[in-house]
Coordinates of C-alpha atoms and ligand atoms in Angstrom, one line a residue:
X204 CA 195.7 294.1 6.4
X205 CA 192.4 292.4 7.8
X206 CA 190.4 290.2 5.4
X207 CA 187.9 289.8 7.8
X208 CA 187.2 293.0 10.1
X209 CA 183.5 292.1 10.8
X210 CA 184.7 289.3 12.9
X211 CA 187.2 289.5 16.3
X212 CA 188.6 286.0 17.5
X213 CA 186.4 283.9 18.8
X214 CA 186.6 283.5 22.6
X215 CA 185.4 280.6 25.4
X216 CA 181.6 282.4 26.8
X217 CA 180.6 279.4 28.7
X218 CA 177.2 277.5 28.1
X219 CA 174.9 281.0 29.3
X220 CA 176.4 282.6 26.2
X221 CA 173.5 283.4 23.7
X222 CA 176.1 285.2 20.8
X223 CA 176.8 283.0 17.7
X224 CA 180.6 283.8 17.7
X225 CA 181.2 282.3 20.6
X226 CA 181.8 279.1 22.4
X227 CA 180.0 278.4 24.5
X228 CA 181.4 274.5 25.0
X229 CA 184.7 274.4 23.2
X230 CA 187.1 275.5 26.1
X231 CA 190.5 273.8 24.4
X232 CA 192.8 273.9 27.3
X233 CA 190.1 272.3 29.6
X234 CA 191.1 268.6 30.5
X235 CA 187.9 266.1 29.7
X236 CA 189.1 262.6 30.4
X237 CA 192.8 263.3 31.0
X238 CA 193.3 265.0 28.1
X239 CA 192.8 268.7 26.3
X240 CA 189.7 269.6 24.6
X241 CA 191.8 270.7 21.7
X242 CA 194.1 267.5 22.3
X243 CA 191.0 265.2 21.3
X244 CA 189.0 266.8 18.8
X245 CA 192.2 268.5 16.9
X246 CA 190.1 271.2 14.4
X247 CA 191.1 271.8 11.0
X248 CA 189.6 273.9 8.8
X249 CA 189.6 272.7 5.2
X250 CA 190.6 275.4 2.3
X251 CA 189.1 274.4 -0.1
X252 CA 184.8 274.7 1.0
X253 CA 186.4 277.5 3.1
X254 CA 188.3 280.0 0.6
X255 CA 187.7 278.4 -2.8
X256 CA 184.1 277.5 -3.1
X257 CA 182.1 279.8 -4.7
X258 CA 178.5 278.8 -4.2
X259 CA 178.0 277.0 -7.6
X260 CA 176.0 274.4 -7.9
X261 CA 175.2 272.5 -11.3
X262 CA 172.4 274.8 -11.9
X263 CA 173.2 277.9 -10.8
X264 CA 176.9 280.5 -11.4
X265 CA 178.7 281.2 -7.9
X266 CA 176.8 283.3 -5.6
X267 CA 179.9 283.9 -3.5
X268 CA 182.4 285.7 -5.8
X269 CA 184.5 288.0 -2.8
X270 CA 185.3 285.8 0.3
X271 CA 187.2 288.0 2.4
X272 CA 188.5 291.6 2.2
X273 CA 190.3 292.0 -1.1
X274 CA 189.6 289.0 -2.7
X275 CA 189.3 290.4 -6.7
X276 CA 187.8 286.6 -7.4
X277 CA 190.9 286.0 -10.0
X278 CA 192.7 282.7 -10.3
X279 CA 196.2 285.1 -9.8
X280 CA 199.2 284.3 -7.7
X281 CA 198.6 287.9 -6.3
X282 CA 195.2 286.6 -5.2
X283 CA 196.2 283.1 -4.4
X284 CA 199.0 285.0 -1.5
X285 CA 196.4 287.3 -0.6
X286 CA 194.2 284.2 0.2
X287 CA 196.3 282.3 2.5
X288 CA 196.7 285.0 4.0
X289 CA 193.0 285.6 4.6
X290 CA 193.0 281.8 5.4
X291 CA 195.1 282.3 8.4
X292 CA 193.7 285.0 9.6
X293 CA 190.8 282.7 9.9
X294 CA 192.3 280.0 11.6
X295 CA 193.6 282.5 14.1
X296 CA 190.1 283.8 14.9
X297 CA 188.5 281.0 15.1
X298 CA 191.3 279.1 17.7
X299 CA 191.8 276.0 15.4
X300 CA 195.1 274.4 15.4
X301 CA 195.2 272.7 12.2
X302 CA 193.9 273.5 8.4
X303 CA 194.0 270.8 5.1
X304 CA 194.2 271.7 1.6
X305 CA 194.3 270.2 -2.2
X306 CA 197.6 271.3 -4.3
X307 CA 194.8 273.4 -6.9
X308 CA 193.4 275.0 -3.8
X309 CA 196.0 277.0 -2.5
X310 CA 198.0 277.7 -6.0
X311 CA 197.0 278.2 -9.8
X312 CA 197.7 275.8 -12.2
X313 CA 200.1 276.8 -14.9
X314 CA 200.5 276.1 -18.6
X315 CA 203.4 273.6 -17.8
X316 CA 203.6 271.3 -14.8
X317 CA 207.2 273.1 -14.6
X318 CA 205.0 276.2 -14.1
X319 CA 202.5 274.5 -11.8
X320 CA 205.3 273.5 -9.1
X321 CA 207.1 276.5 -9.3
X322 CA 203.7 278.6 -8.2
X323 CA 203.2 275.7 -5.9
X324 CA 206.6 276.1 -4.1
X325 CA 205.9 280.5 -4.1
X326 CA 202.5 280.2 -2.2
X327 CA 203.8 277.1 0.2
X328 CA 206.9 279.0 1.0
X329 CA 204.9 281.6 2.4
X330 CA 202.2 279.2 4.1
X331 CA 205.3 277.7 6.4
X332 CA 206.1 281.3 7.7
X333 CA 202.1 281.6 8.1
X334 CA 202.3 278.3 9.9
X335 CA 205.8 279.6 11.8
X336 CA 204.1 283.2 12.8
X337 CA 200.6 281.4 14.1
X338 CA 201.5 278.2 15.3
X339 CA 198.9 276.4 13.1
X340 CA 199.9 273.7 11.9
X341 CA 198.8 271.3 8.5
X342 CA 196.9 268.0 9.6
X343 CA 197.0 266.7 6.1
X344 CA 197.9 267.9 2.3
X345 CA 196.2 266.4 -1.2
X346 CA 196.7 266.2 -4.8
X347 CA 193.7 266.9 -6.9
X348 CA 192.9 264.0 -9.3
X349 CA 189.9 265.1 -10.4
X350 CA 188.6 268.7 -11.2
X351 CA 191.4 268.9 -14.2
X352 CA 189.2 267.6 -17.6
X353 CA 192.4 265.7 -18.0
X354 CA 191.0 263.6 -15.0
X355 CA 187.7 263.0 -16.7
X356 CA 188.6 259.0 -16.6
X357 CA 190.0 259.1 -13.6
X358 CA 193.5 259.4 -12.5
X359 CA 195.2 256.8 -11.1
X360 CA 192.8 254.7 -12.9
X361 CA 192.4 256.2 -16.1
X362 CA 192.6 254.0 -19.0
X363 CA 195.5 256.3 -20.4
X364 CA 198.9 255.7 -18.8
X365 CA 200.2 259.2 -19.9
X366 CA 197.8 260.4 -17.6
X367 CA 198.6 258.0 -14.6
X368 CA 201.9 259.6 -15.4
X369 CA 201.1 263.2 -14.6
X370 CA 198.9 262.1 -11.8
X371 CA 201.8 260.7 -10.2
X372 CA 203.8 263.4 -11.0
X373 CA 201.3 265.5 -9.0
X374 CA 201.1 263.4 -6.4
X375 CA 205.1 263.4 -6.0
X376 CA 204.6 267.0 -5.9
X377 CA 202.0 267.4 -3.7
X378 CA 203.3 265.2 -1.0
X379 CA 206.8 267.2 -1.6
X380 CA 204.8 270.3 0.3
X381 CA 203.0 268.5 2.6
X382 CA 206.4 267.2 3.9
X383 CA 207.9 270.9 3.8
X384 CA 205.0 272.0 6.0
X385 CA 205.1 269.2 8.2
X386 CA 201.7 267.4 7.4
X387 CA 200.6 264.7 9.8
X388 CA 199.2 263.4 6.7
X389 CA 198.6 262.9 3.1
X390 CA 195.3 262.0 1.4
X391 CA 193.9 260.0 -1.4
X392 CA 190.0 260.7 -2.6
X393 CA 189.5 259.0 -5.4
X394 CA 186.4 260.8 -7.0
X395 CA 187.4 260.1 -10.4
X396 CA 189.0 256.5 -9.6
X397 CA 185.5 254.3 -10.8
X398 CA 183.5 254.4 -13.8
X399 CA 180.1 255.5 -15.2
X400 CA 179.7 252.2 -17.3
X401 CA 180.9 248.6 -16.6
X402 CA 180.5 247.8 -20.1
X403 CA 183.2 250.0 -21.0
X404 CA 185.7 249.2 -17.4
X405 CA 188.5 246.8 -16.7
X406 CA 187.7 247.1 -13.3
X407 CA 190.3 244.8 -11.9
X408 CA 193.2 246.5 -13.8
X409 CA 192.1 249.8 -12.8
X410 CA 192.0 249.0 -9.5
X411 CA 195.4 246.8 -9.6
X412 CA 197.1 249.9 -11.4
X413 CA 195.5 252.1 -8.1
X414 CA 197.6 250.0 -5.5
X415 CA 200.6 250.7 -7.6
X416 CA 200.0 254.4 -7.0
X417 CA 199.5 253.9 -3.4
X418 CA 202.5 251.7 -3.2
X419 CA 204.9 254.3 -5.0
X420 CA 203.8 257.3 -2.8
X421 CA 204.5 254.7 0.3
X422 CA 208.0 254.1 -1.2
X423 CA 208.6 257.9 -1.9
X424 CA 207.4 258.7 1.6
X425 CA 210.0 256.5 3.0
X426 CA 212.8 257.7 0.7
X427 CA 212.2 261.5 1.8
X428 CA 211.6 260.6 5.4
X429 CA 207.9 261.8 5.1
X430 CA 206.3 261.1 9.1
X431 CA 202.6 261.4 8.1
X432 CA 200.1 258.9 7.5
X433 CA 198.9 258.0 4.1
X434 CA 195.0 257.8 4.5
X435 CA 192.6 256.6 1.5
X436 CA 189.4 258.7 1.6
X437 CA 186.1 256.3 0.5
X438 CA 183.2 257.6 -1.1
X439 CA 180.3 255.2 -2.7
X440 CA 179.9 257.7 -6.0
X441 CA 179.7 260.5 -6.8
X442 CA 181.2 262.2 -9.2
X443 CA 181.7 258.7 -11.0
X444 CA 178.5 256.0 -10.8
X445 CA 180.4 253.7 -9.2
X446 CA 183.8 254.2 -6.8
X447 CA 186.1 251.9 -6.0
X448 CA 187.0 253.3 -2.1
X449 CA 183.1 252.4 -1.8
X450 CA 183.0 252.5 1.7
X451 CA 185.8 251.1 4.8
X452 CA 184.7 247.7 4.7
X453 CA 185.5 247.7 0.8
X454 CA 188.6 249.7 1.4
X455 CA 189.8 247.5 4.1
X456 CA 189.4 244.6 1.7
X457 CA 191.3 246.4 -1.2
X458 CA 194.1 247.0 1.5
X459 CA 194.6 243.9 2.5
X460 CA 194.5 242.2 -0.8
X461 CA 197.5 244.3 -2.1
X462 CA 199.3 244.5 1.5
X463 CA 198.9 247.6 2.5
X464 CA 196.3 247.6 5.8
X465 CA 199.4 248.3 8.0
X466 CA 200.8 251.7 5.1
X467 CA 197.3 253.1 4.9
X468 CA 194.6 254.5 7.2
X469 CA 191.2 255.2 6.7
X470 CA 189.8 259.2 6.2
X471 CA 186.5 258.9 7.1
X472 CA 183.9 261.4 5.8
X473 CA 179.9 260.5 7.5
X474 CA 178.3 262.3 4.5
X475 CA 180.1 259.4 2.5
X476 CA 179.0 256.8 4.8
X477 CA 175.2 258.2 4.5
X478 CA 175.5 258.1 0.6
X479 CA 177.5 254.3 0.8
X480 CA 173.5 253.9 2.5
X481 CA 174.9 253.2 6.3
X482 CA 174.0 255.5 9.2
X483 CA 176.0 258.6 9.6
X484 CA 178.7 257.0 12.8
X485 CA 179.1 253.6 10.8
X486 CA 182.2 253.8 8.8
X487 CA 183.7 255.9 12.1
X488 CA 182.7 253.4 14.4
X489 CA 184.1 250.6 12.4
X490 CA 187.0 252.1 10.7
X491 CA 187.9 253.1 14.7
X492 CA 187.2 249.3 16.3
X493 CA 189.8 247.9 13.9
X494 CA 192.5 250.2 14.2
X495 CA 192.3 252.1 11.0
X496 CA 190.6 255.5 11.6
X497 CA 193.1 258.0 10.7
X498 CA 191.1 260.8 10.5
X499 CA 187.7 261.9 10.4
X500 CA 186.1 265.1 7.6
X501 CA 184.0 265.9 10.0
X502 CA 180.5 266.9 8.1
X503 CA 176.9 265.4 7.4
X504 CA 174.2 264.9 4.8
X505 CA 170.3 265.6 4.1
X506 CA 168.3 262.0 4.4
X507 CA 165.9 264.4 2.2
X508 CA 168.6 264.5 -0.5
X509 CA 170.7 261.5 -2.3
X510 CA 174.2 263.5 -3.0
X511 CA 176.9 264.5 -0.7
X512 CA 175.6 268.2 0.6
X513 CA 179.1 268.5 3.0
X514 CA 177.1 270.1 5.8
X515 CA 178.5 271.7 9.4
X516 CA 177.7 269.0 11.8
X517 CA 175.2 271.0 14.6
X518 CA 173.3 268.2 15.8
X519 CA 173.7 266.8 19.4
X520 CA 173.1 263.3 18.5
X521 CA 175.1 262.6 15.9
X522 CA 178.3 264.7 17.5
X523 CA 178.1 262.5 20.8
X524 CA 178.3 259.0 19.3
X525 CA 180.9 260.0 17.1
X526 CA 182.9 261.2 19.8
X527 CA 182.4 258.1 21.6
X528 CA 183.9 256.2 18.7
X529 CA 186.8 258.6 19.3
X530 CA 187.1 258.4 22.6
X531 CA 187.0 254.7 23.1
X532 CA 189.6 254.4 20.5
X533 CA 191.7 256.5 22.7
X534 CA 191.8 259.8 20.6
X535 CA 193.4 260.5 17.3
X536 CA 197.5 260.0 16.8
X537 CA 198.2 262.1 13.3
X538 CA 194.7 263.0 12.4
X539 CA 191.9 265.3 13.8
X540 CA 188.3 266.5 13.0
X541 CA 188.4 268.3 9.5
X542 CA 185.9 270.4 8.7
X543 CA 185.1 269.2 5.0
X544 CA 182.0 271.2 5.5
X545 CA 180.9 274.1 2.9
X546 CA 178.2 276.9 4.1
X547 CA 174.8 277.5 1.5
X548 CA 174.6 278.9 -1.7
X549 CA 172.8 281.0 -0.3
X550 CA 174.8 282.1 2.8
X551 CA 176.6 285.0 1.5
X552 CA 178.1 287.1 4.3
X553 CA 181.8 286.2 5.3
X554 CA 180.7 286.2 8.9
X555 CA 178.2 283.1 8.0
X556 CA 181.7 281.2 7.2
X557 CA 182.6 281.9 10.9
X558 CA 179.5 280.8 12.7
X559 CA 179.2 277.5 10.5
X560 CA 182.5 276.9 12.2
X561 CA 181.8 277.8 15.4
X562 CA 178.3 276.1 15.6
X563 CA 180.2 272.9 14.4
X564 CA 183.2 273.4 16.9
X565 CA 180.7 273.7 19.6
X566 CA 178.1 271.0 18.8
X567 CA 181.5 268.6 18.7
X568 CA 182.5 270.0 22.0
X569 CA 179.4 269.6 23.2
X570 CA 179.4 265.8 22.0
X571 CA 183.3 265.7 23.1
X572 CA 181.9 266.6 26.9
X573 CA 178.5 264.1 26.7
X574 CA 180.5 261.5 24.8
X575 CA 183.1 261.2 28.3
X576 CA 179.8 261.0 30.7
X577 CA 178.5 258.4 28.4
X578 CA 181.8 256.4 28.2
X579 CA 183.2 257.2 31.7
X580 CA 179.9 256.0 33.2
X581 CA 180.3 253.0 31.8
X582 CA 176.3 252.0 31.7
X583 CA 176.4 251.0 28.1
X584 CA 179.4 249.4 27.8
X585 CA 178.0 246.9 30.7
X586 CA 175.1 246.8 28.5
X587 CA 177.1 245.5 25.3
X588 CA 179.2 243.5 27.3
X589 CA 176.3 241.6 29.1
X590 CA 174.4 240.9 25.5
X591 CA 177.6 239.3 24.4
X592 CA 178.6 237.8 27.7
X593 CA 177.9 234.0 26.3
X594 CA 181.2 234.2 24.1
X595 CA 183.4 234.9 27.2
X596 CA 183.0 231.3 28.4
X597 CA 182.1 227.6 27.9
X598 CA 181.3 226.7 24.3
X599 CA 181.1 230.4 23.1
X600 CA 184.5 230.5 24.2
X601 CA 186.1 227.7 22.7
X602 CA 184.9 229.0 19.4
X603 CA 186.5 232.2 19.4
X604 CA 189.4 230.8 20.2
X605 CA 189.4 228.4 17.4
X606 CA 188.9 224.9 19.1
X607 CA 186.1 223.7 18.0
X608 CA 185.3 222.2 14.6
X609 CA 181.5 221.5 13.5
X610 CA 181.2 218.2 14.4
X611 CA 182.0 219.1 17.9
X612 CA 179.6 221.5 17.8
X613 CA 176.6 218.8 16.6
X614 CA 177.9 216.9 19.1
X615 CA 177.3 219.8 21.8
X616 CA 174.1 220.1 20.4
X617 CA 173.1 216.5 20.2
X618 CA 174.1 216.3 24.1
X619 CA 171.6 219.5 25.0
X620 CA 169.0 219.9 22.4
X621 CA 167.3 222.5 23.8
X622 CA 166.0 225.5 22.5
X623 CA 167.8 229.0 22.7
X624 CA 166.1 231.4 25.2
X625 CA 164.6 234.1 23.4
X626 CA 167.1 237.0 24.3
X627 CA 165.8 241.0 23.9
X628 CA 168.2 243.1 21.7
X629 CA 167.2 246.1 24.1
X630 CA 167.2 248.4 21.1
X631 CA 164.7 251.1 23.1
X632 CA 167.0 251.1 26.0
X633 CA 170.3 252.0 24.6
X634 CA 168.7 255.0 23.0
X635 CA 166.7 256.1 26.1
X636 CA 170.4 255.6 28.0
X637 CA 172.3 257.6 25.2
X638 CA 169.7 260.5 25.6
X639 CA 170.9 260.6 29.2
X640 CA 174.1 262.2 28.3
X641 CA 172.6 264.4 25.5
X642 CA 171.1 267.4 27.2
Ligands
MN751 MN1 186.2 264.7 2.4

């Protein structure tokens, strides 16, 4: 059966190519800076924007209620098979290699977590002979902490240790199936780990009893021989007032203080970053500069709007310098470009699920392709490298590599009291020389 007969697969057009469902820049096997297009950007489509949401929003009742051929809207295992199978069908047409999905996504819950694992291990069972028929393959698996009401105070954080219990039970669980279908990953977002008042919040022991989660799915990876990366997803708020994953230089910090920088990597989601009140490429760039970008959910906000709106990345700016973090961080080991990305409310037609892809696939190509002119070129990196150049010898020097104490440095200043020259940050110029490669 097809679940999507309006749409054929998606083919290369070339950049004359004026139809919507194609690409026109996204040519995977091509080679851009000695490696594939497919091999650096590594699409994955996420299942849950994708085949679960339903167009909701806190004032209005889903607008999308059939999304593909078939789909009777019921929370069913009949439906719940009969959507991954729609789901592949998608991934097929579209050319993407990899997907990602939350344990509720895929299966229903059911009245026992007995029940729940057993529908769990049904619908996965026939996702690996989806994977085995297609060749697509599963960047990275989650356990959903958060839409449950029993989640309401957060999981691995809840006050409630019966409930840190069944979150861990989930987790075991969900990283169980992410290890039978070979994820390259499994991911933490802790949406409910925070609070809505500080009055009523042990933070510190909430936050203590989240390392202990993250340490026990470390230790059961190991045990079962798991190979994919555990990632922690931050988010400033939203659902809770305050999160504790805030943003990568707070997660970084929480990583290091309970020993776990060198276990966990960073999922990086822009929208988040924008909402955390940084520029959309911040937490990429940085997250990628020391060593700790995992993966990216590759979406964007509204300025215009203060919540996460999970939008299709389309525009050229914003895809080239975050493929430039990429690329100078020498492409992506387990992780990839996942589209956490939902279409409108109002976008009803299952072919608009297509072109939000495509248009995203392409921009990224697009940015890919001006991102390895930009980086190859080399122009800006001699830019950087010549504002900074003072540190790469005499006293600059000797303070990076921590020989100088302040007293030598009033003495150094003592001995040449002059004033520093005035130096221009060149701020115009790197964004004229960045629109160079965006055409
Ligand atoms: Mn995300």
């Amino acid at each position: 059966m097809e679940f999507f007969p309006e749409v054929a697969k998606v083919e290369y057009a070339g950049p004359e190519s004026r139809d919507v469902l194609a690409y026109r820049w996204y040519n995977k096997e091509e080679v851009v800076m000695g490696k594939k297009m497919k091999e650096w950007l590594r699409f994955s489509v996420c299942f849950w924007h994708t085949f679960r949401g339903n167009g909701s929003d806190p004032f209005g009742k889903p607008t999308i209620t059939h999304r593909f051929a078939g789909d009777d809207g019921s929370d069913t295992m009949e439906n719940a098979l009969r959507r991954v199978e729609a789901a592949f069908e998608l991934f097929v047409k579209l050319g993407v290699e990899f997907y990602s999905f939350h344990d509720v996504d895929v299966a229903p819950e059911g009245k026992t977590l007995k029940e729940t694992n057993e529908n769990l291990d049904k619908i996965t069972d026939r996702m690996l002979e989806l994977q085995q028929e297609t060749g697509v393959k599963l960047l990275w698996g989650t356990a959903n902490l958060f839409s449950h009401p029993r989640y309401m105070n957060g999981g691995s954080t809840n006050p409630d240790p019966k409930v840190f219990v069944r979150a861990a039970a989930q987790v075991k669980k969900a990283i169980d199936v992410t290890h039978k279908l070979g994820g390259e990953g499994f991911v933490f977002w802790g949406g409910r780990e925070g609070y809505m008042h500080i009055l009523n919040t042990d933070m510190v022991r909430e936050m203590n009893h989240y390392a202990k989660m993250l340490k026990m799915a470390i230790a059961y990876k190991k045990k079962i021989g798991f190979g994919g990366q555990i990632l922690v997803e931050p988010k400033p708020r939203e659902p809770m007032k305050h999160q504790y994953d805030y943003d990568v230089q707070t997660v970084i910090g929480f990583l290091r203080q309970h020993g776990l920088e060198n276990e966990v990597s960073l999922n990086v989601e822009p929208n988040h970053t924008q909402l955390a009140g940084h520029e959309f490429e911040h937490d990429v760039v940085l997250a990628a500069q020391l060593g700790m970008l995992g993966s990216v959910d590759a979406n964007t906000g509204s300025e215009s709007l203060g919540w996460d709106t999970d939008e299709f990345i389309t525009d050229q700016t914003r895809a080239t310098v975050l493929c430039k973090a990429i690329i100078e961080m020498g492409g992506f080991v387990q992780g990839g470009l996942n589209f956490d990305a939902k279409v409108r409310r109002e976008s009803t037609d299952p072919e608009d699920l297509f072109i939000a892809h495509v248009a995203s696939i392409d921009a990224l190509a697009k940015g890919l392709r001006n991102a390895s002119q930009l980086v190859s070129d080399g122009r800006m990196r001699k830019m950087l490298q010549d504002r900074y150049a003072g540190w790469d010898e005499g006293i600059g020097q000797k303070i990076e590599i921590g020989e100088t104490s302040l007293e030598d440095l009033e003495a150094h200043c003592l001995q040449d009291d002059t004033e520093p020259v005035k130096t221009s940050a060149k701020q115009e110029k790197f964004l004229a020389v960045l629109n160079h490669y965006i055409s």
